[in-house]
Each structure stands twice: as structure tokens, then as C-alpha cells.
mmCIF file of C-alpha atoms in Angstrom:
data_model
loop_
_atom_site.group_PDB
_atom_site.id
_atom_site.type_symbol
_atom_site.label_atom_id
_atom_site.label_comp_id
_atom_site.label_asym_id
_atom_site.label_seq_id
_atom_site.Cartn_x
_atom_site.Cartn_y
_atom_site.Cartn_z
ATOM 1 C CA UNK A 1 -237.103 -104.947 -45.655
ATOM 2 C CA UNK A 2 -233.579 -106.630 -45.862
ATOM 3 C CA UNK A 3 -235.337 -110.058 -46.997
ATOM 4 C CA UNK A 4 -236.164 -111.067 -43.331
ATOM 5 C CA UNK A 5 -239.925 -111.131 -43.011
ATOM 6 C CA UNK A 6 -241.770 -108.680 -41.009
ATOM 7 C CA UNK A 7 -242.272 -109.988 -37.271
ATOM 8 C CA UNK A 8 -245.179 -109.284 -34.942
ATOM 9 C CA UNK A 9 -244.861 -111.218 -31.610
ATOM 10 C CA UNK A 10 -246.464 -110.811 -28.482
ATOM 11 C CA UNK A 11 -244.992 -107.268 -28.193
ATOM 12 C CA UNK A 12 -247.572 -105.852 -31.045
ATOM 13 C CA UNK A 13 -244.688 -104.093 -32.433
ATOM 14 C CA UNK A 14 -244.100 -104.329 -36.382
ATOM 15 C CA UNK A 15 -240.569 -105.327 -36.180
ATOM 16 C CA UNK A 16 -238.299 -107.964 -37.834
ATOM 17 C CA UNK A 17 -237.449 -110.822 -35.456
ATOM 18 C CA UNK A 18 -233.989 -109.489 -35.678
ATOM 19 C CA UNK A 19 -234.924 -105.920 -34.712
ATOM 20 C CA UNK A 20 -236.694 -107.427 -31.596
ATOM 21 C CA UNK A 21 -233.743 -109.423 -30.668
ATOM 22 C CA UNK A 22 -231.533 -106.173 -30.755
ATOM 23 C CA UNK A 23 -233.994 -104.541 -28.617
ATOM 24 C CA UNK A 24 -234.368 -107.359 -26.236
ATOM 25 C CA UNK A 25 -230.370 -106.989 -25.783
ATOM 26 C CA UNK A 26 -230.611 -103.772 -25.404
ATOM 27 C CA UNK A 27 -233.156 -103.809 -22.622
ATOM 28 C CA UNK A 28 -230.840 -106.754 -20.660
ATOM 29 C CA UNK A 29 -228.092 -104.751 -20.819
ATOM 30 C CA UNK A 30 -230.122 -101.815 -19.475
ATOM 31 C CA UNK A 31 -231.270 -103.976 -16.647
ATOM 32 C CA UNK A 32 -227.699 -105.180 -16.053
ATOM 33 C CA UNK A 33 -226.192 -101.832 -15.564
ATOM 34 C CA UNK A 34 -228.944 -101.330 -12.977
ATOM 35 C CA UNK A 35 -227.770 -104.489 -10.868
ATOM 36 C CA UNK A 36 -224.164 -103.789 -11.434
ATOM 37 C CA UNK A 37 -224.607 -100.343 -9.529
ATOM 38 C CA UNK A 38 -226.531 -101.803 -6.765
ATOM 39 C CA UNK A 39 -223.793 -104.826 -6.170
ATOM 40 C CA UNK A 40 -221.264 -102.848 -6.530
ATOM 41 C CA UNK A 41 -222.542 -100.508 -3.505
ATOM 42 C CA UNK A 42 -222.985 -103.661 -1.309
ATOM 43 C CA UNK A 43 -219.798 -105.025 -2.631
ATOM 44 C CA UNK A 44 -217.818 -101.871 -1.819
ATOM 45 C CA UNK A 45 -219.300 -101.930 1.848
ATOM 46 C CA UNK A 46 -218.471 -105.302 2.793
ATOM 47 C CA UNK A 47 -214.825 -104.891 1.406
ATOM 48 C CA UNK A 48 -214.120 -101.883 3.752
ATOM 49 C CA UNK A 49 -215.450 -103.727 6.945
ATOM 50 C CA UNK A 50 -212.178 -105.807 7.516
ATOM 51 C CA UNK A 51 -210.566 -102.565 7.596
ATOM 52 C CA UNK A 52 -212.860 -101.154 10.339
ATOM 53 C CA UNK A 53 -211.676 -101.432 14.271
ATOM 54 C CA UNK A 54 -214.865 -103.180 15.425
ATOM 55 C CA UNK A 55 -214.522 -105.959 12.710
ATOM 56 C CA UNK A 56 -212.431 -108.023 15.123
ATOM 57 C CA UNK A 57 -215.182 -107.990 17.914
ATOM 58 C CA UNK A 58 -217.450 -109.939 15.452
ATOM 59 C CA UNK A 59 -218.547 -113.274 16.281
ATOM 60 C CA UNK A 60 -217.959 -117.230 14.557
ATOM 61 C CA UNK A 61 -221.672 -116.273 13.048
ATOM 62 C CA UNK A 62 -221.187 -112.765 11.965
ATOM 63 C CA UNK A 63 -217.690 -113.475 10.574
ATOM 64 C CA UNK A 64 -219.246 -116.638 8.733
ATOM 65 C CA UNK A 65 -221.998 -114.620 7.239
ATOM 66 C CA UNK A 66 -219.713 -112.152 6.228
ATOM 67 C CA UNK A 67 -217.947 -114.543 4.310
ATOM 68 C CA UNK A 68 -220.883 -115.647 2.675
ATOM 69 C CA UNK A 69 -221.609 -111.918 1.676
ATOM 70 C CA UNK A 70 -218.646 -111.573 0.357
ATOM 71 C CA UNK A 71 -218.759 -114.970 -1.861
ATOM 72 C CA UNK A 72 -222.132 -113.914 -3.333
ATOM 73 C CA UNK A 73 -221.310 -110.655 -4.121
ATOM 74 C CA UNK A 74 -218.330 -111.632 -6.011
ATOM 75 C CA UNK A 75 -220.777 -114.626 -7.960
ATOM 76 C CA UNK A 76 -223.299 -112.087 -8.348
ATOM 77 C CA UNK A 77 -221.004 -109.768 -9.888
ATOM 78 C CA UNK A 78 -219.852 -112.808 -12.447
ATOM 79 C CA UNK A 79 -223.076 -113.468 -13.612
ATOM 80 C CA UNK A 80 -223.637 -109.701 -14.084
ATOM 81 C CA UNK A 81 -220.520 -109.493 -16.433
ATOM 82 C CA UNK A 82 -221.414 -113.285 -18.053
ATOM 83 C CA UNK A 83 -223.778 -112.076 -20.805
ATOM 84 C CA UNK A 84 -221.029 -109.612 -22.239
ATOM 85 C CA UNK A 85 -218.610 -112.602 -22.138
ATOM 86 C CA UNK A 86 -220.962 -114.746 -23.968
ATOM 87 C CA UNK A 87 -221.839 -111.519 -26.528
ATOM 88 C CA UNK A 88 -217.723 -111.531 -27.025
ATOM 89 C CA UNK A 89 -217.650 -115.171 -28.034
ATOM 90 C CA UNK A 90 -221.185 -115.248 -29.944
ATOM 91 C CA UNK A 91 -220.623 -111.943 -31.633
ATOM 92 C CA UNK A 92 -221.004 -112.091 -35.324
ATOM 93 C CA UNK A 93 -221.944 -115.781 -35.425
ATOM 94 C CA UNK A 94 -225.534 -115.246 -36.029
ATOM 95 C CA UNK A 95 -226.503 -116.108 -32.858
ATOM 96 C CA UNK A 96 -228.239 -113.463 -31.089
ATOM 97 C CA UNK A 97 -231.591 -115.429 -29.982
ATOM 98 C CA UNK A 98 -229.189 -118.004 -28.279
ATOM 99 C CA UNK A 99 -227.480 -114.666 -26.928
ATOM 100 C CA UNK A 100 -230.464 -113.345 -25.646
ATOM 101 C CA UNK A 101 -232.245 -116.172 -24.157
ATOM 102 C CA UNK A 102 -228.858 -117.102 -22.364
ATOM 103 C CA UNK A 103 -228.601 -113.584 -20.621
ATOM 104 C CA UNK A 104 -232.222 -113.594 -19.930
ATOM 105 C CA UNK A 105 -231.647 -116.636 -17.316
ATOM 106 C CA UNK A 106 -228.065 -115.191 -16.677
ATOM 107 C CA UNK A 107 -229.911 -111.790 -15.389
ATOM 108 C CA UNK A 108 -232.595 -114.026 -13.363
ATOM 109 C CA UNK A 109 -229.725 -115.251 -11.509
ATOM 110 C CA UNK A 110 -228.055 -112.186 -11.142
ATOM 111 C CA UNK A 111 -231.245 -110.709 -9.572
ATOM 112 C CA UNK A 112 -231.177 -113.569 -7.168
ATOM 113 C CA UNK A 113 -228.071 -113.010 -6.167
ATOM 114 C CA UNK A 114 -228.899 -109.083 -6.074
ATOM 115 C CA UNK A 115 -231.362 -110.400 -3.404
ATOM 116 C CA UNK A 116 -229.572 -112.627 -1.295
ATOM 117 C CA UNK A 117 -226.823 -110.173 -1.029
ATOM 118 C CA UNK A 118 -229.218 -107.776 0.087
ATOM 119 C CA UNK A 119 -230.992 -109.758 2.733
ATOM 120 C CA UNK A 120 -227.624 -110.888 3.868
ATOM 121 C CA UNK A 121 -225.884 -107.731 4.057
ATOM 122 C CA UNK A 122 -228.813 -105.976 6.240
ATOM 123 C CA UNK A 123 -228.831 -109.606 8.699
ATOM 124 C CA UNK A 124 -225.156 -108.457 9.429
ATOM 125 C CA UNK A 125 -225.806 -105.207 9.957
ATOM 126 C CA UNK A 126 -228.796 -105.851 12.195
ATOM 127 C CA UNK A 127 -226.784 -108.507 13.938
ATOM 128 C CA UNK A 128 -224.075 -106.382 14.670
ATOM 129 C CA UNK A 129 -225.864 -103.382 15.615
ATOM 130 C CA UNK A 130 -228.767 -104.724 17.237
ATOM 131 C CA UNK A 131 -227.986 -108.528 18.472
ATOM 132 C CA UNK A 132 -228.715 -111.812 16.923
ATOM 133 C CA UNK A 133 -232.318 -111.635 17.159
ATOM 134 C CA UNK A 134 -232.701 -108.337 15.478
ATOM 135 C CA UNK A 135 -230.408 -109.582 12.883
ATOM 136 C CA UNK A 136 -232.403 -112.878 12.095
ATOM 137 C CA UNK A 137 -235.538 -111.245 12.154
ATOM 138 C CA UNK A 138 -234.563 -108.490 10.050
ATOM 139 C CA UNK A 139 -233.320 -110.614 7.464
ATOM 140 C CA UNK A 140 -236.614 -113.137 7.693
ATOM 141 C CA UNK A 141 -238.523 -110.288 7.030
ATOM 142 C CA UNK A 142 -236.410 -108.856 4.059
ATOM 143 C CA UNK A 143 -236.318 -111.954 2.448
ATOM 144 C CA UNK A 144 -240.285 -112.679 2.886
ATOM 145 C CA UNK A 145 -240.530 -108.961 1.131
ATOM 146 C CA UNK A 146 -237.656 -109.724 -1.524
ATOM 147 C CA UNK A 147 -239.636 -113.030 -2.065
ATOM 148 C CA UNK A 148 -242.761 -111.373 -2.637
ATOM 149 C CA UNK A 149 -241.398 -108.674 -4.974
ATOM 150 C CA UNK A 150 -239.009 -110.067 -7.297
ATOM 151 C CA UNK A 151 -240.689 -113.570 -7.299
ATOM 152 C CA UNK A 152 -244.938 -113.569 -6.492
ATOM 153 C CA UNK A 153 -245.309 -110.145 -8.065
ATOM 154 C CA UNK A 154 -243.784 -110.864 -11.289
ATOM 155 C CA UNK A 155 -245.651 -113.905 -11.971
ATOM 156 C CA UNK A 156 -248.957 -112.461 -10.639
ATOM 157 C CA UNK A 157 -248.517 -109.750 -13.043
ATOM 158 C CA UNK A 158 -247.517 -112.185 -16.006
ATOM 159 C CA UNK A 159 -250.496 -114.284 -15.222
ATOM 160 C CA UNK A 160 -252.786 -111.089 -15.332
ATOM 161 C CA UNK A 161 -251.582 -110.058 -18.573
ATOM 162 C CA UNK A 162 -252.204 -113.596 -19.848
ATOM 163 C CA UNK A 163 -255.353 -113.635 -18.815
ATOM 164 C CA UNK A 164 -256.393 -110.544 -21.323
#
């Protein structure tokens, strides 16, 4: 090849380390695109609420939850954009491993933000439409389900794969 040794890491692929990093970077970008769409939909929904007539009838808890959701949406959007900013700063500096590693961590934070935003938005909707008990119940159940889906299942699959 081009002076770079072949690298066959845990993926079992016959690729150089540079090729693996390029593939990992492309996969991370695709994951961020998926996250971005979800955040845009939820953030767009949140940003339209203050312009609805019923918004004025929200109580202090609902307004506070709404504002927390807006902050989470904004921060999650920033985390989704952060790997692109890091890439611009590290571009052509032969720091692809640093880029991929940091983007992996950043993507995990963004994923947590999407989960929090989903739970917070659903809690707000249930609270406004069904009352406080319905909102808190729905929020608690959704938080539990998302913790299982986003943390427990991947950890379990990782352990299962490591045991093979």
C-alpha cells in the first residue's frame, strides 16, 4: 500500500489504520445526521409553542419544563455540530484518530441530549394535555425505557460480543 502497514483490528477487515479511521469518521457523521433530524423536529416543535394561544395558560412548572427543553435542544444541537467544528480545526493536521475519538464521545453526549429532549418534550405534552400526574408518569416511564434502550441494550450487546 502507500507505506502504511495493513491493519486488521477487531473489525476483521483488511484495512489500514487510516482507512479504518476514515470509515469510522464517515459512520459517525451518518449517525450525527440521524440525530440532527430528530433534534430539529423536536426543537422546531418547541419553538412554535410560545406563539400558540394556549401557551399563556401554562403554569410555572410547565413553563419551566418548556424552557429546560429549549436549553437541552439548543445544547444538543451544539453537540451535534461540534464534531464538524473540531474537524475544521484539525483538518489536514494528521489528527484523524483524535478527531474520531473525540467525535465518538461527543456523539454519545448528543445521544443523551436527544433522549433527555424526547423525555422532556413528551412530559410537557402529557402534562399539558393530561395533567401533572399523566406528565410525570409518562416522563418516568419514557425515561426508564430510554435508559434501557440507549444504555442497557448496547452494553448487553457489547458484553455478549466480547464473550464470543
